[in-house]
mmCIF file of C-alpha atoms in Angstrom:
data_model
loop_
_atom_site.group_PDB
_atom_site.id
_atom_site.type_symbol
_atom_site.label_atom_id
_atom_site.label_comp_id
_atom_site.label_asym_id
_atom_site.label_seq_id
_atom_site.Cartn_x
_atom_site.Cartn_y
_atom_site.Cartn_z
ATOM 1 C CA UNK I 1 14.274 62.173 46.344
ATOM 2 C CA UNK I 2 17.174 62.168 43.957
ATOM 3 C CA UNK I 3 17.622 58.452 44.511
ATOM 4 C CA UNK I 4 13.969 57.834 43.722
ATOM 5 C CA UNK I 5 14.189 59.824 40.481
ATOM 6 C CA UNK I 6 17.321 57.873 39.502
ATOM 7 C CA UNK I 7 15.562 54.550 40.052
ATOM 8 C CA UNK I 8 12.568 55.638 37.952
ATOM 9 C CA UNK I 9 14.856 56.719 35.136
ATOM 10 C CA UNK I 10 16.791 53.458 35.302
ATOM 11 C CA UNK I 11 13.545 51.490 35.237
ATOM 12 C CA UNK I 12 12.313 53.443 32.228
ATOM 13 C CA UNK I 13 15.566 52.886 30.354
ATOM 14 C CA UNK I 14 15.392 49.144 31.128
ATOM 15 C CA UNK I 15 11.742 48.769 30.148
ATOM 16 C CA UNK I 16 12.032 50.584 26.799
ATOM 17 C CA UNK I 17 14.135 47.827 25.103
ATOM 18 C CA UNK I 18 11.923 45.159 26.624
ATOM 19 C CA UNK I 19 8.801 46.909 25.340
ATOM 20 C CA UNK I 20 10.339 47.324 21.910
ATOM 21 C CA UNK I 21 11.203 43.625 21.867
ATOM 22 C CA UNK I 22 7.607 42.734 22.776
ATOM 23 C CA UNK I 23 6.319 45.002 19.997
ATOM 24 C CA UNK I 24 8.520 43.131 17.519
ATOM 25 C CA UNK I 25 6.681 39.925 18.415
ATOM 26 C CA UNK I 26 3.419 41.351 17.036
ATOM 27 C CA UNK I 27 3.079 40.686 13.295
ATOM 28 C CA UNK I 28 0.590 41.095 10.502
ATOM 29 C CA UNK I 29 -0.256 37.522 9.537
ATOM 30 C CA UNK I 30 -2.995 37.436 6.866
ATOM 31 C CA UNK I 31 -5.072 39.984 4.916
ATOM 32 C CA UNK I 32 -8.204 39.707 2.736
ATOM 33 C CA UNK I 33 -9.258 42.743 0.709
ATOM 34 C CA UNK I 34 -12.274 41.307 -1.197
ATOM 35 C CA UNK I 35 -14.453 39.228 1.121
ATOM 36 C CA UNK I 36 -17.415 37.732 -0.763
ATOM 37 C CA UNK I 37 -18.011 34.412 1.007
ATOM 38 C CA UNK I 38 -15.392 34.242 3.750
ATOM 39 C CA UNK I 39 -15.569 35.679 7.290
ATOM 40 C CA UNK I 40 -18.874 37.206 8.370
ATOM 41 C CA UNK I 41 -19.321 39.539 11.360
ATOM 42 C CA UNK I 42 -21.934 39.507 14.103
ATOM 43 C CA UNK I 43 -24.247 41.632 11.958
ATOM 44 C CA UNK I 44 -24.175 39.225 9.008
ATOM 45 C CA UNK I 45 -21.950 41.522 6.976
ATOM 46 C CA UNK I 46 -18.709 40.692 5.206
ATOM 47 C CA UNK I 47 -15.773 43.117 5.363
ATOM 48 C CA UNK I 48 -12.147 43.163 4.373
ATOM 49 C CA UNK I 49 -10.122 41.912 7.315
ATOM 50 C CA UNK I 50 -6.612 41.706 8.722
ATOM 51 C CA UNK I 51 -5.185 39.088 11.085
ATOM 52 C CA UNK I 52 -2.562 39.940 13.715
ATOM 53 C CA UNK I 53 -0.446 37.261 15.441
ATOM 54 C CA UNK I 54 1.584 37.170 18.654
ATOM 55 C CA UNK I 55 4.675 35.203 17.592
ATOM 56 C CA UNK I 56 6.170 35.001 21.084
ATOM 57 C CA UNK I 57 5.356 32.637 23.919
ATOM 58 C CA UNK I 58 4.441 35.493 26.255
ATOM 59 C CA UNK I 59 1.141 37.348 26.631
ATOM 60 C CA UNK I 60 0.966 40.821 25.117
ATOM 61 C CA UNK I 61 -1.872 43.337 24.968
ATOM 62 C CA UNK I 62 -2.076 45.174 21.655
ATOM 63 C CA UNK I 63 -4.656 47.747 22.812
ATOM 64 C CA UNK I 64 -3.751 51.280 21.830
ATOM 65 C CA UNK I 65 -1.826 50.211 18.698
ATOM 66 C CA UNK I 66 -2.698 51.717 15.339
ATOM 67 C CA UNK I 67 -3.608 50.224 11.931
ATOM 68 C CA UNK I 68 -3.531 52.222 8.713
ATOM 69 C CA UNK I 69 -3.508 51.872 4.920
ATOM 70 C CA UNK I 70 -2.351 55.477 4.271
ATOM 71 C CA UNK I 71 1.269 55.601 3.093
ATOM 72 C CA UNK I 72 1.558 59.281 3.937
ATOM 73 C CA UNK I 73 2.203 58.380 7.572
ATOM 74 C CA UNK I 74 5.683 57.284 6.511
ATOM 75 C CA UNK I 75 6.656 60.952 6.350
ATOM 76 C CA UNK I 76 8.915 61.394 9.368
ATOM 77 C CA UNK I 77 8.348 65.150 9.406
ATOM 78 C CA UNK I 78 4.632 64.590 9.975
ATOM 79 C CA UNK I 79 3.457 65.445 13.455
ATOM 80 C CA UNK I 80 2.097 62.743 15.701
ATOM 81 C CA UNK I 81 -1.413 64.262 15.931
ATOM 82 C CA UNK I 82 -1.578 64.465 12.129
ATOM 83 C CA UNK I 83 -0.430 60.866 11.824
ATOM 84 C CA UNK I 84 -2.984 59.699 14.365
ATOM 85 C CA UNK I 85 -5.774 61.304 12.293
ATOM 86 C CA UNK I 86 -4.841 59.004 9.390
ATOM 87 C CA UNK I 87 -4.852 55.858 11.536
ATOM 88 C CA UNK I 88 -7.387 53.685 13.371
ATOM 89 C CA UNK I 89 -6.614 52.817 16.964
ATOM 90 C CA UNK I 90 -7.259 49.393 18.457
ATOM 91 C CA UNK I 91 -9.631 50.216 21.333
ATOM 92 C CA UNK I 92 -9.181 49.399 24.990
ATOM 93 C CA UNK I 93 -11.512 47.414 27.156
ATOM 94 C CA UNK I 94 -11.703 44.165 25.141
ATOM 95 C CA UNK I 95 -10.080 41.073 26.620
ATOM 96 C CA UNK I 96 -9.538 39.695 23.128
ATOM 97 C CA UNK I 97 -6.786 42.241 22.532
ATOM 98 C CA UNK I 98 -4.760 40.572 25.300
ATOM 99 C CA UNK I 99 -2.988 38.041 23.089
ATOM 100 C CA UNK I 100 -1.398 35.050 24.739
ATOM 101 C CA UNK I 101 1.558 33.272 23.169
ATOM 102 C CA UNK I 102 0.947 32.068 19.600
ATOM 103 C CA UNK I 103 -2.537 33.601 19.514
ATOM 104 C CA UNK I 104 -4.344 35.426 16.666
ATOM 105 C CA UNK I 105 -6.899 38.207 16.417
ATOM 106 C CA UNK I 106 -8.887 39.397 13.382
ATOM 107 C CA UNK I 107 -10.071 42.992 12.798
ATOM 108 C CA UNK I 108 -12.839 44.013 10.384
ATOM 109 C CA UNK I 109 -11.768 46.776 7.986
ATOM 110 C CA UNK I 110 -13.929 49.212 6.008
ATOM 111 C CA UNK I 111 -16.269 49.173 8.994
ATOM 112 C CA UNK I 112 -17.399 51.449 11.854
ATOM 113 C CA UNK I 113 -15.851 51.360 15.355
ATOM 114 C CA UNK I 114 -19.321 51.812 16.801
ATOM 115 C CA UNK I 115 -20.137 48.218 15.784
ATOM 116 C CA UNK I 116 -17.575 46.745 18.147
ATOM 117 C CA UNK I 117 -14.021 46.820 19.371
ATOM 118 C CA UNK I 118 -12.867 44.627 16.452
ATOM 119 C CA UNK I 119 -14.340 46.970 13.825
ATOM 120 C CA UNK I 120 -11.992 49.615 12.435
ATOM 121 C CA UNK I 121 -12.496 52.442 9.954
ATOM 122 C CA UNK I 122 -9.398 51.451 7.943
ATOM 123 C CA UNK I 123 -10.082 52.064 4.244
ATOM 124 C CA UNK I 124 -9.395 49.260 1.763
ATOM 125 C CA UNK I 125 -9.887 49.402 -2.011
ATOM 126 C CA UNK I 126 -9.894 45.816 -3.407
ATOM 127 C CA UNK I 127 -9.271 47.057 -6.951
ATOM 128 C CA UNK I 128 -5.843 48.479 -6.003
ATOM 129 C CA UNK I 129 -2.767 47.172 -4.158
ATOM 130 C CA UNK I 130 -3.169 47.883 -0.458
ATOM 131 C CA UNK I 131 -0.427 48.854 1.958
ATOM 132 C CA UNK I 132 -1.261 47.809 5.534
ATOM 133 C CA UNK I 133 0.831 49.022 8.490
ATOM 134 C CA UNK I 134 0.828 48.413 12.242
ATOM 135 C CA UNK I 135 2.187 51.183 14.556
ATOM 136 C CA UNK I 136 2.846 51.126 18.260
ATOM 137 C CA UNK I 137 0.743 53.001 20.804
ATOM 138 C CA UNK I 138 2.762 56.226 20.338
ATOM 139 C CA UNK I 139 1.985 56.252 16.581
ATOM 140 C CA UNK I 140 5.689 56.775 15.919
ATOM 141 C CA UNK I 141 7.247 53.306 15.561
ATOM 142 C CA UNK I 142 6.369 51.094 12.591
ATOM 143 C CA UNK I 143 6.050 47.560 13.983
ATOM 144 C CA UNK I 144 5.108 45.692 10.783
ATOM 145 C CA UNK I 145 3.776 46.388 7.287
ATOM 146 C CA UNK I 146 2.941 44.589 4.047
ATOM 147 C CA UNK I 147 1.798 45.523 0.542
ATOM 148 C CA UNK I 148 -1.121 43.357 -0.542
ATOM 149 C CA UNK I 149 -1.502 42.862 -4.313
ATOM 150 C CA UNK I 150 -4.850 42.978 -6.068
ATOM 151 C CA UNK I 151 -6.640 39.773 -5.063
ATOM 152 C CA UNK I 152 -9.578 37.917 -6.519
ATOM 153 C CA UNK I 153 -12.708 37.417 -4.461
ATOM 154 C CA UNK I 154 -12.102 35.397 -1.284
ATOM 155 C CA UNK I 155 -8.361 35.188 -1.827
ATOM 156 C CA UNK I 156 -6.023 36.147 1.002
ATOM 157 C CA UNK I 157 -2.432 37.282 1.280
ATOM 158 C CA UNK I 158 -0.664 35.394 4.084
ATOM 159 C CA UNK I 159 2.737 34.626 5.497
ATOM 160 C CA UNK I 160 4.119 31.266 4.426
ATOM 161 C CA UNK I 161 5.335 30.241 7.895
ATOM 162 C CA UNK I 162 3.236 29.810 11.002
ATOM 163 C CA UNK I 163 2.794 32.609 13.494
ATOM 164 C CA UNK I 164 4.312 35.293 11.308
ATOM 165 C CA UNK I 165 7.933 34.190 11.667
ATOM 166 C CA UNK I 166 8.655 34.365 7.928
ATOM 167 C CA UNK I 167 8.971 37.475 5.790
ATOM 168 C CA UNK I 168 7.666 35.593 2.726
ATOM 169 C CA UNK I 169 4.020 35.936 1.741
ATOM 170 C CA UNK I 170 1.780 34.049 -0.689
ATOM 171 C CA UNK I 171 -1.626 34.367 -2.300
ATOM 172 C CA UNK I 172 -4.005 31.720 -0.959
ATOM 173 C CA UNK I 173 -7.160 30.527 -2.665
ATOM 174 C CA UNK I 174 -10.514 30.685 -0.914
ATOM 175 C CA UNK I 175 -10.389 27.034 0.156
ATOM 176 C CA UNK I 176 -6.975 27.550 1.783
ATOM 177 C CA UNK I 177 -7.734 30.667 3.806
ATOM 178 C CA UNK I 178 -6.789 30.148 7.461
ATOM 179 C CA UNK I 179 -8.411 33.031 9.247
ATOM 180 C CA UNK I 180 -7.915 32.878 13.019
ATOM 181 C CA UNK I 181 -5.607 29.844 12.863
ATOM 182 C CA UNK I 182 -2.049 29.069 11.823
ATOM 183 C CA UNK I 183 -1.373 29.731 8.159
ATOM 184 C CA UNK I 184 0.267 26.384 7.511
ATOM 185 C CA UNK I 185 -1.824 23.563 8.922
ATOM 186 C CA UNK I 186 -1.398 19.851 8.418
ATOM 187 C CA UNK I 187 -4.682 18.447 7.170
ATOM 188 C CA UNK I 188 -5.180 14.708 6.893
ATOM 189 C CA UNK I 189 -7.202 14.287 3.723
ATOM 190 C CA UNK I 190 -7.662 11.042 1.860
ATOM 191 C CA UNK I 191 -7.406 10.812 -1.902
ATOM 192 C CA UNK I 192 -11.137 10.154 -2.190
ATOM 193 C CA UNK I 193 -11.985 13.236 -0.142
ATOM 194 C CA UNK I 194 -9.588 15.345 -2.165
ATOM 195 C CA UNK I 195 -11.108 14.029 -5.402
ATOM 196 C CA UNK I 196 -14.588 14.860 -4.149
ATOM 197 C CA UNK I 197 -13.485 18.338 -3.168
ATOM 198 C CA UNK I 198 -11.812 19.039 -6.509
ATOM 199 C CA UNK I 199 -14.622 17.435 -8.555
ATOM 200 C CA UNK I 200 -17.872 18.238 -6.709
ATOM 201 C CA UNK I 201 -20.119 17.563 -9.735
ATOM 202 C CA UNK I 202 -18.484 14.318 -10.841
ATOM 203 C CA UNK I 203 -17.497 15.404 -14.367
ATOM 204 C CA UNK I 204 -13.918 14.182 -14.003
ATOM 205 C CA UNK I 205 -15.155 10.879 -12.558
ATOM 206 C CA UNK I 206 -17.501 10.327 -15.512
ATOM 207 C CA UNK I 207 -14.792 11.138 -18.063
ATOM 208 C CA UNK I 208 -12.310 8.849 -16.321
ATOM 209 C CA UNK I 209 -14.830 5.988 -16.152
ATOM 210 C CA UNK I 210 -15.716 6.293 -19.851
ATOM 211 C CA UNK I 211 -12.029 6.469 -20.737
ATOM 212 C CA UNK I 212 -11.345 3.227 -18.850
ATOM 213 C CA UNK I 213 -14.276 1.469 -20.587
ATOM 214 C CA UNK I 214 -13.175 2.579 -24.069
ATOM 215 C CA UNK I 215 -9.587 1.596 -23.332
ATOM 216 C CA UNK I 216 -10.670 -1.911 -22.300
ATOM 217 C CA UNK I 217 -12.795 -2.252 -25.449
ATOM 218 C CA UNK I 218 -9.868 -1.142 -27.618
ATOM 219 C CA UNK I 219 -7.581 -3.688 -25.978
ATOM 220 C CA UNK I 220 -10.153 -6.463 -26.515
ATOM 221 C CA UNK I 221 -10.533 -5.491 -30.195
ATOM 222 C CA UNK I 222 -6.764 -5.585 -30.729
ATOM 223 C CA UNK I 223 -6.485 -8.961 -28.973
ATOM 224 C CA UNK I 224 -9.262 -10.671 -30.957
ATOM 225 C CA UNK I 225 -8.031 -9.159 -34.250
ATOM 226 C CA UNK I 226 -4.556 -10.566 -33.744
ATOM 227 C CA UNK I 227 -5.983 -13.892 -32.561
ATOM 228 C CA UNK I 228 -8.179 -14.141 -35.696
ATOM 229 C CA UNK I 229 -5.217 -13.392 -37.974
ATOM 230 C CA UNK I 230 -3.204 -16.089 -36.243
ATOM 231 C CA UNK I 231 -5.969 -18.672 -36.630
ATOM 232 C CA UNK I 232 -6.442 -17.825 -40.323
ATOM 233 C CA UNK I 233 -2.741 -18.339 -40.974
ATOM 234 C CA UNK I 234 -2.946 -21.652 -39.121
ATOM 235 C CA UNK I 235 -5.798 -22.892 -41.361
ATOM 236 C CA UNK I 236 -4.019 -21.723 -44.523
ATOM 237 C CA UNK I 237 -0.845 -23.572 -43.509
ATOM 238 C CA UNK I 238 -2.812 -26.773 -42.878
ATOM 239 C CA UNK I 239 -4.485 -26.568 -46.327
ATOM 240 C CA UNK I 240 -1.150 -26.081 -48.089
ATOM 241 C CA UNK I 241 0.358 -29.073 -46.311
ATOM 242 C CA UNK I 242 -2.635 -31.335 -47.108
ATOM 243 C CA UNK I 243 -3.059 -30.346 -50.780
ATOM 244 C CA UNK I 244 0.467 -29.676 -51.999
ATOM 245 C CA UNK I 245 3.249 -31.077 -49.854
ATOM 246 C CA UNK I 246 6.613 -29.529 -50.127
ATOM 247 C CA UNK I 247 8.784 -31.321 -52.708
ATOM 248 C CA UNK I 248 12.005 -31.578 -50.733
ATOM 249 C CA UNK I 249 10.141 -33.153 -47.855
ATOM 250 C CA UNK I 250 8.386 -35.601 -50.215
ATOM 251 C CA UNK I 251 11.674 -36.656 -51.821
ATOM 252 C CA UNK I 252 13.272 -37.143 -48.445
ATOM 253 C CA UNK I 253 10.410 -39.356 -47.327
ATOM 254 C CA UNK I 254 10.538 -41.432 -50.540
ATOM 255 C CA UNK I 255 14.311 -41.872 -50.250
ATOM 256 C CA UNK I 256 13.941 -42.933 -46.615
ATOM 257 C CA UNK I 257 11.306 -45.537 -47.586
ATOM 258 C CA UNK I 258 13.512 -46.901 -50.372
ATOM 259 C CA UNK I 259 16.556 -47.222 -48.132
ATOM 260 C CA UNK I 260 14.439 -48.883 -45.477
ATOM 261 C CA UNK I 261 13.058 -51.385 -47.989
ATOM 262 C CA UNK I 262 16.503 -52.283 -49.226
ATOM 263 C CA UNK I 263 17.764 -52.641 -45.713
ATOM 264 C CA UNK I 264 14.887 -54.952 -44.920
ATOM 265 C CA UNK I 265 15.585 -57.142 -47.949
ATOM 266 C CA UNK I 266 19.267 -57.378 -47.107
ATOM 267 C CA UNK I 267 18.471 -58.306 -43.554
ATOM 268 C CA UNK I 268 15.983 -60.950 -44.648
ATOM 269 C CA UNK I 269 18.424 -62.519 -47.119
ATOM 270 C CA UNK I 270 21.091 -62.403 -44.435
ATOM 271 C CA UNK I 271 18.836 -64.350 -42.088
ATOM 272 C CA UNK I 272 18.051 -66.894 -44.867
ATOM 273 C CA UNK I 273 21.719 -67.409 -45.772
ATOM 274 C CA UNK I 274 22.823 -67.306 -42.168
ATOM 275 C CA UNK I 275 24.784 -64.206 -42.651
ATOM 276 C CA UNK I 276 26.455 -65.169 -45.976
ATOM 277 C CA UNK I 277 25.551 -63.083 -48.964
ATOM 278 C CA UNK I 278 24.560 -64.677 -52.293
ATOM 279 C CA UNK I 279 27.230 -62.761 -54.093
ATOM 280 C CA UNK I 280 29.830 -64.552 -51.973
ATOM 281 C CA UNK I 281 28.399 -67.909 -53.067
ATOM 282 C CA UNK I 282 28.574 -66.889 -56.722
ATOM 283 C CA UNK I 283 32.135 -65.684 -56.337
ATOM 284 C CA UNK I 284 33.228 -68.986 -54.747
ATOM 285 C CA UNK I 285 31.583 -71.074 -57.501
ATOM 286 C CA UNK I 286 33.098 -68.931 -60.219
ATOM 287 C CA UNK I 287 36.524 -69.236 -58.645
ATOM 288 C CA UNK I 288 36.175 -73.063 -58.502
ATOM 289 C CA UNK I 289 35.211 -73.274 -62.184
ATOM 290 C CA UNK I 290 38.094 -71.075 -63.140
ATOM 291 C CA UNK I 291 40.494 -73.308 -61.209
ATOM 292 C CA UNK I 292 39.065 -76.404 -62.912
ATOM 293 C CA UNK I 293 39.511 -74.829 -66.279
ATOM 294 C CA UNK I 294 43.105 -73.936 -65.527
ATOM 295 C CA UNK I 295 43.868 -77.588 -64.296
ATOM 296 C CA UNK I 296 44.429 -76.313 -60.842
ATOM 297 C CA UNK I 297 43.350 -79.307 -58.669
ATOM 298 C CA UNK I 298 44.757 -82.151 -56.600
ATOM 299 C CA UNK I 299 47.384 -84.412 -58.352
ATOM 300 C CA UNK I 300 46.278 -88.082 -58.380
ATOM 301 C CA UNK I 301 47.801 -91.356 -59.765
ATOM 302 C CA UNK I 302 44.918 -91.972 -62.138
ATOM 303 C CA UNK I 303 44.727 -95.726 -61.160
ATOM 304 C CA UNK I 304 41.640 -97.097 -59.490
ATOM 305 C CA UNK I 305 41.845 -100.699 -58.075
ATOM 306 C CA UNK I 306 38.604 -102.676 -57.919
ATOM 307 C CA UNK I 307 38.510 -106.026 -56.152
ATOM 308 C CA UNK I 308 36.102 -108.490 -57.840
ATOM 309 C CA UNK I 309 33.305 -110.002 -55.776
ATOM 310 C CA UNK I 310 30.818 -112.612 -56.937
ATOM 311 C CA UNK I 311 27.320 -111.288 -56.525
ATOM 312 C CA UNK I 312 25.490 -113.845 -58.623
ATOM 313 C CA UNK I 313 23.473 -111.240 -60.174
ATOM 314 C CA UNK I 314 23.270 -113.191 -63.428
ATOM 315 C CA UNK I 315 22.162 -116.519 -61.933
ATOM 316 C CA UNK I 316 18.821 -116.386 -63.706
ATOM 317 C CA UNK I 317 20.575 -115.862 -66.968
ATOM 318 C CA UNK I 318 22.662 -119.043 -66.385
ATOM 319 C CA UNK I 319 19.645 -121.097 -65.654
ATOM 320 C CA UNK I 320 17.990 -119.875 -68.809
ATOM 321 C CA UNK I 321 21.007 -120.724 -70.968
ATOM 322 C CA UNK I 322 21.922 -124.161 -69.562
ATOM 323 C CA UNK I 323 21.449 -125.679 -72.992
ATOM 324 C CA UNK I 324 24.244 -123.598 -74.352
ATOM 325 C CA UNK I 325 27.810 -124.297 -74.026
ATOM 326 C CA UNK I 326 29.104 -123.121 -70.841
ATOM 327 C CA UNK I 327 31.445 -120.261 -70.969
ATOM 328 C CA UNK I 328 34.578 -120.774 -69.072
ATOM 329 C CA UNK I 329 35.379 -118.037 -66.649
ATOM 330 C CA UNK I 330 38.208 -115.904 -67.555
ATOM 331 C CA UNK I 331 40.508 -113.932 -65.450
ATOM 332 C CA UNK I 332 38.996 -110.593 -65.055
ATOM 333 C CA UNK I 333 40.993 -107.659 -66.113
ATOM 334 C CA UNK I 334 40.982 -104.357 -64.459
ATOM 335 C CA UNK I 335 39.203 -101.765 -66.535
ATOM 336 C CA UNK I 336 41.300 -98.989 -67.817
ATOM 337 C CA UNK I 337 40.382 -95.697 -66.212
ATOM 338 C CA UNK I 338 41.188 -92.788 -68.371
ATOM 339 C CA UNK I 339 43.381 -90.273 -66.777
ATOM 340 C CA UNK I 340 44.509 -86.834 -67.570
ATOM 341 C CA UNK I 341 43.241 -85.398 -70.798
ATOM 342 C CA UNK I 342 41.333 -88.609 -71.634
ATOM 343 C CA UNK I 343 38.724 -87.732 -68.968
ATOM 344 C CA UNK I 344 37.472 -85.130 -71.317
#
């Protein structure tokens, strides 16, 4: 008998830490205090609600646990029966309270337990911050608690991490409430779907479309304005060039024409004179005259010898004068050729 009592005591001592560890796996996961268009119960009524999660991978039954929003139960001197009066117990006999690993359960608050096992008489005032606590089945051990701030309609207060592992909480808008599922879910949403969700009436789309149209018109106006200014400056430049040429350019052109004309004349005269310039001819002639004037020439003897030859050029004259006395031929004498200064 003593051995049997010892084994029971040892089993109880061993199970207590294991039970406490299992209780620590049960967490408050998400709370909504002002439900206007969110979760609806089987009677078509909307209540404030609280979500509890089993963060472990083992199955755990939460029947017999207590939920409360009355802070007075924190008084350690309070008796257990008095504390139980200020709490709502999760009823037995519902398979949904047997939470498997990573499973969630939602309880309706501000309701009547007679409506179902998930309806609790926990009081919630949405106009004030709400403290929500979860106690074990003995109503003595605080398993988890959270203070919910004042929320707008359909907002929830939820843990940031999945399955209640994180101690950090956040306020979630109505379109991000994840009742009954993991708080952080990966949703594949295209940009078009997101745009439709954020702009259901198409006001942003209309404004964006009109903005694009006006921007394109403004760019076209700027382009054609600049293009017109450019074309006007082009026409003005052409008129100035045609009516009043620039003087330096005109002088340059005239000088180029003059030089070209002179070059052409010189080339033509060069072809006519076979490459010898007229000025060279004049210089040679002038030099020859100057040499003649200065008696600079070849030295000669000044004697010219002419041999006589009978040509009978005056035969007719002889025949006409045969009645006259014949003239005896004389020895011809060489004519005297002036030389030297006598040539002048």
